[in-house]
Amino acid sequence: MITESDDYFRRGCGRCGRFDTVDCSVRLWATDLRELRRICLAAGLEETVKWGHPCYMHAGRNIAIIGAFRGDVRLTFFNAALMKDSEGILERQGANALHPSMIRFDQLRRVADLEPVIRSYIAQAQGYADAGILPAKEPRVIDLPDELVTALDCDPELAEAFFGLTPGRQRGYALNLGTAKKPETRYARIAKFRTRILAGKGVNER
């Protein structure tokens, strides 16, 4: 995966075989991605790279992350439970997502058309970060580590595959990640497990 944001906008995320080719989703949606980047930076967000994608932060907290897929571009907000969706445009990442968290852009809905709304939603998220407000913990059937929840929120393909696993396999990943003491170790394990999860396998399955 890429580690520099400029590489993302020039070459892609580095997570599939289309990386740095004309068929890369980032190349297909270059204009919309540049617009999202401009809006985020103009709002005063700090640009970083996480999970191979540009991630935007404020007050030491993740605010939003952008990504390109074959059929659309997405701006996904962290701590989605806090967001007030006054315009009714936020969508769920998948059927198992607890809260709508993303604005999705396709050939019919362009980034430029929603710039005022995007700016207001970013400002809303910045306000929560400045105030140190976090969403209340919600009960889950399986207690997933926060790092895994974040990774699933940011990776719809991974989320769909993970929630398609049997409860036992889901629990196995949660338990394995829970043994890691540091968040960095948990994130590294999630990246390592991604291929296995997409294949429908458990943590110890070959």
PDB file of C-alpha atoms in Angstrom:
ATOM      1  CA  MET A   1       0.000   0.000   0.000  1.00  0.00           C
ATOM      2  CA  ILE A   2       1.090   3.565  -0.626  1.00  0.00           C
ATOM      3  CA  THR A   3       2.309   5.687   2.271  1.00  0.00           C
ATOM      4  CA  GLU A   4       2.351   9.148   0.636  1.00  0.00           C
ATOM      5  CA  SER A   5      -0.852  10.949  -0.301  1.00  0.00           C
ATOM      6  CA  ASP A   6       0.553  12.311  -3.556  1.00  0.00           C
ATOM      7  CA  ASP A   7       1.236   8.737  -4.652  1.00  0.00           C
ATOM      8  CA  TYR A   8      -2.419   7.894  -4.124  1.00  0.00           C
ATOM      9  CA  PHE A   9      -3.631  10.643  -6.440  1.00  0.00           C
ATOM     10  CA  ARG A  10      -1.015   9.777  -9.072  1.00  0.00           C
ATOM     11  CA  ARG A  11      -0.879   5.991  -8.873  1.00  0.00           C
ATOM     12  CA  GLY A  12      -3.668   4.588  -6.696  1.00  0.00           C
ATOM     13  CA  CYS A  13      -3.798   2.884  -3.315  1.00  0.00           C
ATOM     14  CA  GLY A  14      -1.551  -0.090  -4.082  1.00  0.00           C
ATOM     15  CA  ARG A  15      -4.028  -2.652  -2.773  1.00  0.00           C
ATOM     16  CA  CYS A  16      -4.814  -4.451  -6.016  1.00  0.00           C
ATOM     17  CA  GLY A  17      -3.305  -5.446  -9.338  1.00  0.00           C
ATOM     18  CA  ARG A  18      -4.641  -2.331 -11.076  1.00  0.00           C
ATOM     19  CA  PHE A  19      -2.212  -0.142  -9.109  1.00  0.00           C
ATOM     20  CA  ASP A  20      -0.445   2.450 -11.267  1.00  0.00           C
ATOM     21  CA  THR A  21      -2.294   1.404 -14.434  1.00  0.00           C
ATOM     22  CA  VAL A  22      -4.804   3.236 -16.623  1.00  0.00           C
ATOM     23  CA  ASP A  23      -7.492   0.902 -15.236  1.00  0.00           C
ATOM     24  CA  CYS A  24      -6.948   1.997 -11.617  1.00  0.00           C
ATOM     25  CA  SER A  25     -10.128   3.376 -10.018  1.00  0.00           C
ATOM     26  CA  VAL A  26      -8.203   6.439  -8.852  1.00  0.00           C
ATOM     27  CA  ARG A  27      -7.360   7.266 -12.465  1.00  0.00           C
ATOM     28  CA  LEU A  28     -11.001   6.779 -13.505  1.00  0.00           C
ATOM     29  CA  TRP A  29     -12.231   9.244 -10.852  1.00  0.00           C
ATOM     30  CA  ALA A  30      -9.261  11.624 -10.817  1.00  0.00           C
ATOM     31  CA  THR A  31     -11.299  14.831 -11.142  1.00  0.00           C
ATOM     32  CA  ASP A  32     -13.702  14.046  -8.313  1.00  0.00           C
ATOM     33  CA  LEU A  33     -10.894  12.868  -6.047  1.00  0.00           C
ATOM     34  CA  ARG A  34      -8.950  16.075  -6.608  1.00  0.00           C
ATOM     35  CA  GLU A  35     -12.079  18.079  -5.770  1.00  0.00           C
ATOM     36  CA  LEU A  36     -12.590  16.160  -2.519  1.00  0.00           C
ATOM     37  CA  ARG A  37      -8.954  16.695  -1.613  1.00  0.00           C
ATOM     38  CA  ARG A  38      -9.227  20.418  -2.291  1.00  0.00           C
ATOM     39  CA  ILE A  39     -12.338  20.739  -0.140  1.00  0.00           C
ATOM     40  CA  CYS A  40     -10.800  18.821   2.772  1.00  0.00           C
ATOM     41  CA  LEU A  41      -7.584  20.829   2.704  1.00  0.00           C
ATOM     42  CA  ALA A  42      -9.450  24.129   2.352  1.00  0.00           C
ATOM     43  CA  ALA A  43     -11.383  23.200   5.507  1.00  0.00           C
ATOM     44  CA  GLY A  44      -8.080  23.076   7.381  1.00  0.00           C
ATOM     45  CA  LEU A  45      -7.919  19.297   7.723  1.00  0.00           C
ATOM     46  CA  GLU A  46      -4.539  17.594   8.000  1.00  0.00           C
ATOM     47  CA  GLU A  47      -3.879  15.110   5.207  1.00  0.00           C
ATOM     48  CA  THR A  48      -2.380  11.746   6.137  1.00  0.00           C
ATOM     49  CA  VAL A  49      -2.448   8.245   4.669  1.00  0.00           C
ATOM     50  CA  LYS A  50      -4.140   5.338   6.408  1.00  0.00           C
ATOM     51  CA  TRP A  51      -5.054   1.940   4.968  1.00  0.00           C
ATOM     52  CA  GLY A  52      -3.641   3.070   1.640  1.00  0.00           C
ATOM     53  CA  HIS A  53      -6.074   6.006   1.336  1.00  0.00           C
ATOM     54  CA  PRO A  54      -5.927   9.754   2.045  1.00  0.00           C
ATOM     55  CA  CYS A  55      -7.276  10.299   5.538  1.00  0.00           C
ATOM     56  CA  TYR A  56      -8.093  13.746   6.911  1.00  0.00           C
ATOM     57  CA  MET A  57      -7.634  14.669  10.565  1.00  0.00           C
ATOM     58  CA  HIS A  58      -8.461  17.503  12.945  1.00  0.00           C
ATOM     59  CA  ALA A  59      -7.555  18.008  16.601  1.00  0.00           C
ATOM     60  CA  GLY A  60      -5.728  14.684  16.598  1.00  0.00           C
ATOM     61  CA  ARG A  61      -8.777  12.768  15.411  1.00  0.00           C
ATOM     62  CA  ASN A  62      -9.694  11.065  12.153  1.00  0.00           C
ATOM     63  CA  ILE A  63     -12.433  13.072  10.445  1.00  0.00           C
ATOM     64  CA  ALA A  64     -12.913  11.526   7.009  1.00  0.00           C
ATOM     65  CA  ILE A  65     -11.297   9.249   4.459  1.00  0.00           C
ATOM     66  CA  ILE A  66     -11.702   9.165   0.687  1.00  0.00           C
ATOM     67  CA  GLY A  67     -11.646   6.216  -1.670  1.00  0.00           C
ATOM     68  CA  ALA A  68     -12.324   5.319  -5.277  1.00  0.00           C
ATOM     69  CA  PHE A  69     -14.146   2.199  -6.396  1.00  0.00           C
ATOM     70  CA  ARG A  70     -15.146   0.934  -9.806  1.00  0.00           C
ATOM     71  CA  GLY A  71     -18.559   2.566  -9.759  1.00  0.00           C
ATOM     72  CA  ASP A  72     -18.168   5.518  -7.422  1.00  0.00           C
ATOM     73  CA  VAL A  73     -16.084   7.741  -5.161  1.00  0.00           C
ATOM     74  CA  ARG A  74     -16.782   7.931  -1.415  1.00  0.00           C
ATOM     75  CA  LEU A  75     -16.129  10.374   1.380  1.00  0.00           C
ATOM     76  CA  THR A  76     -16.563   8.436   4.618  1.00  0.00           C
ATOM     77  CA  PHE A  77     -16.845  10.095   8.016  1.00  0.00           C
ATOM     78  CA  PHE A  78     -15.489   8.595  11.222  1.00  0.00           C
ATOM     79  CA  ASN A  79     -17.633   8.572  14.391  1.00  0.00           C
ATOM     80  CA  ALA A  80     -20.693   8.430  12.165  1.00  0.00           C
ATOM     81  CA  ALA A  81     -23.056   8.046  15.131  1.00  0.00           C
ATOM     82  CA  LEU A  82     -22.477  11.728  15.913  1.00  0.00           C
ATOM     83  CA  MET A  83     -23.253  13.056  12.455  1.00  0.00           C
ATOM     84  CA  LYS A  84     -26.470  14.988  11.887  1.00  0.00           C
ATOM     85  CA  ASP A  85     -27.460  14.168   8.320  1.00  0.00           C
ATOM     86  CA  SER A  86     -29.581  17.259   7.693  1.00  0.00           C
ATOM     87  CA  GLU A  87     -29.500  16.778   3.913  1.00  0.00           C
ATOM     88  CA  GLY A  88     -30.255  13.049   4.023  1.00  0.00           C
ATOM     89  CA  ILE A  89     -27.256  12.131   1.868  1.00  0.00           C
ATOM     90  CA  LEU A  90     -25.260   9.811   4.121  1.00  0.00           C
ATOM     91  CA  GLU A  91     -25.390   6.116   3.209  1.00  0.00           C
ATOM     92  CA  ARG A  92     -24.446   2.969   5.100  1.00  0.00           C
ATOM     93  CA  GLN A  93     -21.274   1.187   4.038  1.00  0.00           C
ATOM     94  CA  GLY A  94     -23.123  -2.117   4.083  1.00  0.00           C
ATOM     95  CA  ALA A  95     -26.105  -3.950   5.492  1.00  0.00           C
ATOM     96  CA  ASN A  96     -24.321  -4.550   8.801  1.00  0.00           C
ATOM     97  CA  ALA A  97     -23.108  -0.979   9.308  1.00  0.00           C
ATOM     98  CA  LEU A  98     -24.609   0.581  12.433  1.00  0.00           C
ATOM     99  CA  HIS A  99     -24.819   4.117  11.054  1.00  0.00           C
ATOM    100  CA  PRO A 100     -24.815   5.910   7.691  1.00  0.00           C
ATOM    101  CA  SER A 101     -21.312   7.291   7.252  1.00  0.00           C
ATOM    102  CA  MET A 102     -20.497   7.972   3.604  1.00  0.00           C
ATOM    103  CA  ILE A 103     -21.352  10.377   0.824  1.00  0.00           C
ATOM    104  CA  ARG A 104     -21.202   8.498  -2.464  1.00  0.00           C
ATOM    105  CA  PHE A 105     -20.520  10.163  -5.807  1.00  0.00           C
ATOM    106  CA  ASP A 106     -21.127   8.610  -9.208  1.00  0.00           C
ATOM    107  CA  GLN A 107     -21.745   9.782 -12.747  1.00  0.00           C
ATOM    108  CA  LEU A 108     -25.032  11.398 -11.696  1.00  0.00           C
ATOM    109  CA  ARG A 109     -23.857  13.024  -8.459  1.00  0.00           C
ATOM    110  CA  ARG A 110     -20.630  14.991  -8.722  1.00  0.00           C
ATOM    111  CA  VAL A 111     -18.488  16.358  -5.902  1.00  0.00           C
ATOM    112  CA  ALA A 112     -18.791  19.945  -7.153  1.00  0.00           C
ATOM    113  CA  ASP A 113     -22.584  19.777  -6.887  1.00  0.00           C
ATOM    114  CA  LEU A 114     -22.418  19.065  -3.153  1.00  0.00           C
ATOM    115  CA  GLU A 115     -19.463  21.207  -2.104  1.00  0.00           C
ATOM    116  CA  PRO A 116     -21.457  23.430   0.321  1.00  0.00           C
ATOM    117  CA  VAL A 117     -22.952  20.352   2.001  1.00  0.00           C
ATOM    118  CA  ILE A 118     -19.579  18.608   2.216  1.00  0.00           C
ATOM    119  CA  ARG A 119     -18.075  21.702   3.831  1.00  0.00           C
ATOM    120  CA  SER A 120     -20.862  21.885   6.406  1.00  0.00           C
ATOM    121  CA  TYR A 121     -20.545  18.201   7.303  1.00  0.00           C
ATOM    122  CA  ILE A 122     -16.775  18.540   7.698  1.00  0.00           C
ATOM    123  CA  ALA A 123     -17.291  21.577   9.948  1.00  0.00           C
ATOM    124  CA  GLN A 124     -19.756  19.564  12.004  1.00  0.00           C
ATOM    125  CA  ALA A 125     -17.227  16.751  12.467  1.00  0.00           C
ATOM    126  CA  GLN A 126     -14.494  19.266  13.334  1.00  0.00           C
ATOM    127  CA  GLY A 127     -16.746  20.692  16.022  1.00  0.00           C
ATOM    128  CA  TYR A 128     -17.118  17.294  17.667  1.00  0.00           C
ATOM    129  CA  ALA A 129     -13.356  16.804  17.529  1.00  0.00           C
ATOM    130  CA  ASP A 130     -12.671  20.219  19.066  1.00  0.00           C
ATOM    131  CA  ALA A 131     -15.112  19.484  21.868  1.00  0.00           C
ATOM    132  CA  GLY A 132     -13.683  16.007  22.459  1.00  0.00           C
ATOM    133  CA  ILE A 133     -17.106  14.425  21.933  1.00  0.00           C
ATOM    134  CA  LEU A 134     -17.171  10.708  21.082  1.00  0.00           C
ATOM    135  CA  PRO A 135     -20.187   8.542  20.269  1.00  0.00           C
ATOM    136  CA  ALA A 136     -21.587   6.401  23.056  1.00  0.00           C
ATOM    137  CA  LYS A 137     -20.490   2.784  23.020  1.00  0.00           C
ATOM    138  CA  GLU A 138     -23.133   0.597  21.435  1.00  0.00           C
ATOM    139  CA  PRO A 139     -23.647  -3.064  22.281  1.00  0.00           C
ATOM    140  CA  ARG A 140     -22.423  -5.502  19.649  1.00  0.00           C
ATOM    141  CA  VAL A 141     -23.198  -9.189  19.316  1.00  0.00           C
ATOM    142  CA  ILE A 142     -19.446  -9.726  19.120  1.00  0.00           C
ATOM    143  CA  ASP A 143     -17.220  -7.180  20.857  1.00  0.00           C
ATOM    144  CA  LEU A 144     -14.908  -6.042  18.051  1.00  0.00           C
ATOM    145  CA  PRO A 145     -11.701  -4.118  18.772  1.00  0.00           C
ATOM    146  CA  ASP A 146     -12.033  -0.428  17.889  1.00  0.00           C
ATOM    147  CA  GLU A 147      -9.275  -0.748  15.279  1.00  0.00           C
ATOM    148  CA  LEU A 148     -11.218  -3.471  13.481  1.00  0.00           C
ATOM    149  CA  VAL A 149     -14.407  -1.400  13.575  1.00  0.00           C
ATOM    150  CA  THR A 150     -12.519   1.526  12.048  1.00  0.00           C
ATOM    151  CA  ALA A 151     -10.965  -0.676   9.352  1.00  0.00           C
ATOM    152  CA  LEU A 152     -14.363  -2.139   8.453  1.00  0.00           C
ATOM    153  CA  ASP A 153     -15.935   1.325   8.265  1.00  0.00           C
ATOM    154  CA  CYS A 154     -13.224   2.415   5.833  1.00  0.00           C
ATOM    155  CA  ASP A 155     -13.167  -0.710   3.666  1.00  0.00           C
ATOM    156  CA  PRO A 156     -16.628  -1.747   2.369  1.00  0.00           C
ATOM    157  CA  GLU A 157     -15.247  -4.849   0.638  1.00  0.00           C
ATOM    158  CA  LEU A 158     -13.613  -6.027   3.850  1.00  0.00           C
ATOM    159  CA  ALA A 159     -16.732  -5.217   5.884  1.00  0.00           C
ATOM    160  CA  GLU A 160     -18.972  -7.227   3.575  1.00  0.00           C
ATOM    161  CA  ALA A 161     -16.612 -10.203   3.721  1.00  0.00           C
ATOM    162  CA  PHE A 162     -16.138 -10.007   7.495  1.00  0.00           C
ATOM    163  CA  PHE A 163     -19.845  -9.869   8.298  1.00  0.00           C
ATOM    164  CA  GLY A 164     -20.363 -12.739   5.881  1.00  0.00           C
ATOM    165  CA  LEU A 165     -18.153 -14.955   8.071  1.00  0.00           C
ATOM    166  CA  THR A 166     -19.670 -17.302  10.624  1.00  0.00           C
ATOM    167  CA  PRO A 167     -19.933 -15.852  14.151  1.00  0.00           C
ATOM    168  CA  GLY A 168     -17.186 -18.240  15.229  1.00  0.00           C
ATOM    169  CA  ARG A 169     -14.776 -16.943  12.590  1.00  0.00           C
ATOM    170  CA  GLN A 170     -15.635 -13.334  13.454  1.00  0.00           C
ATOM    171  CA  ARG A 171     -15.023 -14.079  17.114  1.00  0.00           C
ATOM    172  CA  GLY A 172     -11.686 -15.713  16.267  1.00  0.00           C
ATOM    173  CA  TYR A 173     -10.427 -12.546  14.586  1.00  0.00           C
ATOM    174  CA  ALA A 174     -11.705 -10.393  17.449  1.00  0.00           C
ATOM    175  CA  LEU A 175      -9.950 -12.564  20.022  1.00  0.00           C
ATOM    176  CA  ASN A 176      -6.690 -12.625  18.051  1.00  0.00           C
ATOM    177  CA  LEU A 177      -6.656  -8.843  17.686  1.00  0.00           C
ATOM    178  CA  GLY A 178      -7.542  -8.458  21.362  1.00  0.00           C
ATOM    179  CA  THR A 179      -4.280 -10.127  22.371  1.00  0.00           C
ATOM    180  CA  ALA A 180      -2.256  -7.297  20.800  1.00  0.00           C
ATOM    181  CA  LYS A 181      -1.379  -4.587  23.309  1.00  0.00           C
ATOM    182  CA  LYS A 182      -0.687  -1.767  20.850  1.00  0.00           C
ATOM    183  CA  PRO A 183      -3.090  -0.245  18.274  1.00  0.00           C
ATOM    184  CA  GLU A 184      -0.296  -0.326  15.674  1.00  0.00           C
ATOM    185  CA  THR A 185       0.007  -4.084  16.125  1.00  0.00           C
ATOM    186  CA  ARG A 186      -3.736  -4.554  15.750  1.00  0.00           C
ATOM    187  CA  TYR A 187      -3.807  -2.494  12.544  1.00  0.00           C
ATOM    188  CA  ALA A 188      -0.858  -4.494  11.169  1.00  0.00           C
ATOM    189  CA  ARG A 189      -2.689  -7.735  11.896  1.00  0.00           C
ATOM    190  CA  ILE A 190      -5.848  -6.485  10.211  1.00  0.00           C
ATOM    191  CA  ALA A 191      -3.862  -5.683   7.051  1.00  0.00           C
ATOM    192  CA  LYS A 192      -2.315  -9.155   7.198  1.00  0.00           C
ATOM    193  CA  PHE A 193      -5.705 -10.834   7.695  1.00  0.00           C
ATOM    194  CA  ARG A 194      -7.460  -8.959   4.874  1.00  0.00           C
ATOM    195  CA  THR A 195      -6.816 -11.542   2.128  1.00  0.00           C
ATOM    196  CA  ARG A 196      -7.877 -14.363   4.424  1.00  0.00           C
ATOM    197  CA  ILE A 197     -11.105 -12.606   5.398  1.00  0.00           C
ATOM    198  CA  LEU A 198     -11.951 -11.870   1.759  1.00  0.00           C
ATOM    199  CA  ALA A 199     -11.490 -15.587   1.068  1.00  0.00           C
ATOM    200  CA  GLY A 200     -14.007 -16.436   3.778  1.00  0.00           C
ATOM    201  CA  LYS A 201     -11.438 -18.089   6.033  1.00  0.00           C
ATOM    202  CA  GLY A 202     -10.952 -18.022   9.766  1.00  0.00           C
ATOM    203  CA  VAL A 203      -7.935 -16.595  11.513  1.00  0.00           C
ATOM    204  CA  ASN A 204      -6.088 -19.940  11.659  1.00  0.00           C
ATOM    205  CA  GLU A 205      -7.334 -21.475   8.420  1.00  0.00           C
ATOM    206  CA  ARG A 206      -4.954 -22.035   5.551  1.00  0.00           C
TER     207      ARG A 206
END
